[in-house]
PDB file of C-alpha atoms in Angstrom:
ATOM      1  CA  UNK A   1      37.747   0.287 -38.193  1.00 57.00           C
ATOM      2  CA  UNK A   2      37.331  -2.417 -35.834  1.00 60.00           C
ATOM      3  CA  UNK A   3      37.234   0.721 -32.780  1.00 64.00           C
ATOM      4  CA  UNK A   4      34.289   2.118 -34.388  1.00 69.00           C
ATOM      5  CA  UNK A   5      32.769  -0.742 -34.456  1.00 73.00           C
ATOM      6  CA  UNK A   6      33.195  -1.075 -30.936  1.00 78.00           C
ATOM      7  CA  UNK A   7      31.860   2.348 -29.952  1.00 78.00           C
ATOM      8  CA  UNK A   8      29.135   1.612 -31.923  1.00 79.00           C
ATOM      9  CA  UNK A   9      28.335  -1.436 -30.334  1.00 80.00           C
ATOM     10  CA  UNK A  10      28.624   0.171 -27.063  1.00 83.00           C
ATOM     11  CA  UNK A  11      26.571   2.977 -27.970  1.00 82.00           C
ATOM     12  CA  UNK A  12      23.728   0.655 -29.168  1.00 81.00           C
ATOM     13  CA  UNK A  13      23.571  -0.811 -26.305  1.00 81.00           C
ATOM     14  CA  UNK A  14      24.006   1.512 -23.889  1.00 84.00           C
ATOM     15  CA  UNK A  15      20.562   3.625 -25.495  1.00 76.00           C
ATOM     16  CA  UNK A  16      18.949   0.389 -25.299  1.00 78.00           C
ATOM     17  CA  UNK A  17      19.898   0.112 -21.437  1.00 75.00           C
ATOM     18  CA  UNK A  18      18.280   3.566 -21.242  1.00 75.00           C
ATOM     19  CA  UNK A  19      15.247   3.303 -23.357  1.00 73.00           C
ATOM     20  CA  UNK A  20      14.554   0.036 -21.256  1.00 73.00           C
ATOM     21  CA  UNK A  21      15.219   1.406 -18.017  1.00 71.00           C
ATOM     22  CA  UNK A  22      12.266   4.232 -19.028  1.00 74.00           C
ATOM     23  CA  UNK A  23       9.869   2.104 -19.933  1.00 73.00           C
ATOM     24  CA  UNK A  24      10.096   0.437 -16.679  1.00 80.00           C
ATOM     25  CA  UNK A  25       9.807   3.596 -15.008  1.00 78.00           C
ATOM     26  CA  UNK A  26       7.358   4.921 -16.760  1.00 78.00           C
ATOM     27  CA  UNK A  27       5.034   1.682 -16.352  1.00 80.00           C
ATOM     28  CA  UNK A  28       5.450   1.308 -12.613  1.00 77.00           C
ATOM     29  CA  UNK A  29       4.378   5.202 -12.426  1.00 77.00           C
ATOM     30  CA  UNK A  30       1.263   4.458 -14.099  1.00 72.00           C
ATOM     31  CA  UNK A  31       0.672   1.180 -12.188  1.00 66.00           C
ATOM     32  CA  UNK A  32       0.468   3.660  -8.909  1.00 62.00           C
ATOM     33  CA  UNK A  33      -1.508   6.445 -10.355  1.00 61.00           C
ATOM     34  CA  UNK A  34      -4.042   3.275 -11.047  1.00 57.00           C
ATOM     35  CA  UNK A  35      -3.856   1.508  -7.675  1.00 54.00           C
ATOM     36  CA  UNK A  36      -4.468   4.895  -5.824  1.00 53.00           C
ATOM     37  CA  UNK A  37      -6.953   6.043  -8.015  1.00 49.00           C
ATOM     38  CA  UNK A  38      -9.177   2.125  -7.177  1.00 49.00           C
ATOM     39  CA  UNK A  39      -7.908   2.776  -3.730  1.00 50.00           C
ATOM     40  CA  UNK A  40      -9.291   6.257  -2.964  1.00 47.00           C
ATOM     41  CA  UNK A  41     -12.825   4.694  -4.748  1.00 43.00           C
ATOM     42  CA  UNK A  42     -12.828   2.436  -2.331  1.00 44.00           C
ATOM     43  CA  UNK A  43     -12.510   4.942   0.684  1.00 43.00           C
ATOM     44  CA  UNK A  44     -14.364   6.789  -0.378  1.00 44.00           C
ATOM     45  CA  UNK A  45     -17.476   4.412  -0.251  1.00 48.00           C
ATOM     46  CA  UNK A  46     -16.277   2.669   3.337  1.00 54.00           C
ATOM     47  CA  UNK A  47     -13.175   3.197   5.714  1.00 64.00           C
ATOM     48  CA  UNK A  48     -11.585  -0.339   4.878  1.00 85.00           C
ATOM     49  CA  UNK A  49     -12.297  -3.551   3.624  1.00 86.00           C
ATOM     50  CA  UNK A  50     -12.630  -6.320   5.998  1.00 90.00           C
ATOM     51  CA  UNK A  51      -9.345  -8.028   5.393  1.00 92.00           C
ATOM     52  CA  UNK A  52      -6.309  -4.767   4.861  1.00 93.00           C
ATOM     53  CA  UNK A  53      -3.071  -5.993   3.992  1.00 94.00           C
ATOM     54  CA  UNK A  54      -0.218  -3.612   5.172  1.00 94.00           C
ATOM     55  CA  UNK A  55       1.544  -1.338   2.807  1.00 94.00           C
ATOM     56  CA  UNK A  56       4.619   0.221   3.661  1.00 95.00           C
ATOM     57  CA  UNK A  57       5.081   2.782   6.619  1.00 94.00           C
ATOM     58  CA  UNK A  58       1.866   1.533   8.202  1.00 94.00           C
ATOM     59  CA  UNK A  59       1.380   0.501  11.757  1.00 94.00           C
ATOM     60  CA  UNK A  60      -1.216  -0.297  14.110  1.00 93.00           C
ATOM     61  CA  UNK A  61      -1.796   2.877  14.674  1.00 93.00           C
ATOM     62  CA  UNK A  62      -2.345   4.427  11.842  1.00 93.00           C
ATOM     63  CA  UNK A  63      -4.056   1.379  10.050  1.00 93.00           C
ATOM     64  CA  UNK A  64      -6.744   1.712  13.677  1.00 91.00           C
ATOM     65  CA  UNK A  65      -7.391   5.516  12.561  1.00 91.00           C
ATOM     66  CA  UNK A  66      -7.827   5.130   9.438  1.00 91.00           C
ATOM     67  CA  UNK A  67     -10.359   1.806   9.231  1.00 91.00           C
ATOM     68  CA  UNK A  68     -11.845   3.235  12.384  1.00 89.00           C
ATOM     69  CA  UNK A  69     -10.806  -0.215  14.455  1.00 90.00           C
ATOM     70  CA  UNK A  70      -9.206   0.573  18.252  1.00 89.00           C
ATOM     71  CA  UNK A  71      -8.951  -3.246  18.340  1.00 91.00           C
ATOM     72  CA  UNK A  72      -7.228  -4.621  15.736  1.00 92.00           C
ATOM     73  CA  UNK A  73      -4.602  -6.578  17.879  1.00 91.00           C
ATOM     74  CA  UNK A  74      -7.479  -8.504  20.322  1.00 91.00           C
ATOM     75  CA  UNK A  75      -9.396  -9.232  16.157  1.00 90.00           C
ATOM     76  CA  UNK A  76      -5.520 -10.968  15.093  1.00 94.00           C
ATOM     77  CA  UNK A  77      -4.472 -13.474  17.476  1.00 93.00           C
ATOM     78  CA  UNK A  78      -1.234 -14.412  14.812  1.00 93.00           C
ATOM     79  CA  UNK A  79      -0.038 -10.590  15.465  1.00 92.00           C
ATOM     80  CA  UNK A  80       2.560 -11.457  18.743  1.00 91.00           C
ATOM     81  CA  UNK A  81       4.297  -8.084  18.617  1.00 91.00           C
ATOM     82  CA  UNK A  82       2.250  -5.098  17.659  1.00 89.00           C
ATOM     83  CA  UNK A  83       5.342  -3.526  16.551  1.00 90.00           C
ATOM     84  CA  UNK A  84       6.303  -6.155  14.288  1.00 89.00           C
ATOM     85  CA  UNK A  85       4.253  -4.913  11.829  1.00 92.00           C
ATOM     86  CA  UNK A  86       5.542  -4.960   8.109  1.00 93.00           C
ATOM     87  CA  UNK A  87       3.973  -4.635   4.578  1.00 95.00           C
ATOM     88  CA  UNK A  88       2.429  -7.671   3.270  1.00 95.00           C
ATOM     89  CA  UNK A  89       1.064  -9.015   6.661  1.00 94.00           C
ATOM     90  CA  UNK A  90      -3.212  -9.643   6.685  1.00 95.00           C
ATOM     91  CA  UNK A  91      -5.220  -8.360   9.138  1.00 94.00           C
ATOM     92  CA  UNK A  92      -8.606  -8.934   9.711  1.00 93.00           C
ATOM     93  CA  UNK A  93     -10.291  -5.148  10.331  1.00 92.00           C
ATOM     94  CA  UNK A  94     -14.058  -4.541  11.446  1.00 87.00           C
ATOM     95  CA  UNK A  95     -14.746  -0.875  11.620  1.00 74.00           C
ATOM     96  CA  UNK A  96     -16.481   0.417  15.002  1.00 66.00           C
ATOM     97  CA  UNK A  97     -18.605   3.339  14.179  1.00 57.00           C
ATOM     98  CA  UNK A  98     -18.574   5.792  17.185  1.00 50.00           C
ATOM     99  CA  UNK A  99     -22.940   6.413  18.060  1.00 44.00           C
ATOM    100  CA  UNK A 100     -23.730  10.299  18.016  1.00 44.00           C
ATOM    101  CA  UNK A 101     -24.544  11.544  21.812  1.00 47.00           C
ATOM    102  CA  UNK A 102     -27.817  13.172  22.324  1.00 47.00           C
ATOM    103  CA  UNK A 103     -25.955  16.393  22.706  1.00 48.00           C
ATOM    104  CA  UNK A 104     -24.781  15.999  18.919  1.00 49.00           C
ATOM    105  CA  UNK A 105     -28.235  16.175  17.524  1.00 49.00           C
TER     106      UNK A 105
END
């Protein structure tokens, strides 16, 4: 008797472990389905905001194409090392908008 209690006990809990475990999932899915969704509203009105954050993978590089900024190192005097560059760190990002040539009209 007291064995079956046991494996009950340990069943209990281990479907709670589970059902937990995919709820957390399942919320931090649907937390990025939301933040892309207000991110790509955002690009889609201008290239970047003037302060950009850095999310994972990012560097100078691609952060410069993106916001349309060649400059972003001479705009952030506390970046030392443009390729320490890691996810959390602010930079301050003002978009340079290339002028059409005469040729382009």
């Amino acid at each position: 008797m007291r064995g079956s209690r046991t494996a009950s006990s340990d069943m209990s809990a281990w479907c709670s472990a589970v059902v937990l475990l995919s709820l957390i999932l399942l919320l931090s899915v649907r937390e990025n389905n939301a933040s892309d969704s207000v991110r790509g509203s955002q690009f889609s009105e201008k290239p970047c905001e003037e302060i950009y954050v850095v999310g994972e993978g990012e560097t100078l590089h691609t952060i410069g194409d993106k916001c349309g900024d060649p400059f972003i190192v001479e705009r952030n005097p506390h970046i030392h090392d443009p390729d320490d560059v890691f996810p959390g760190l602010v930079l301050r990002i003002a978009p340079f908008y290339f002028s059409r040539k005469v040729s382009d009209i």
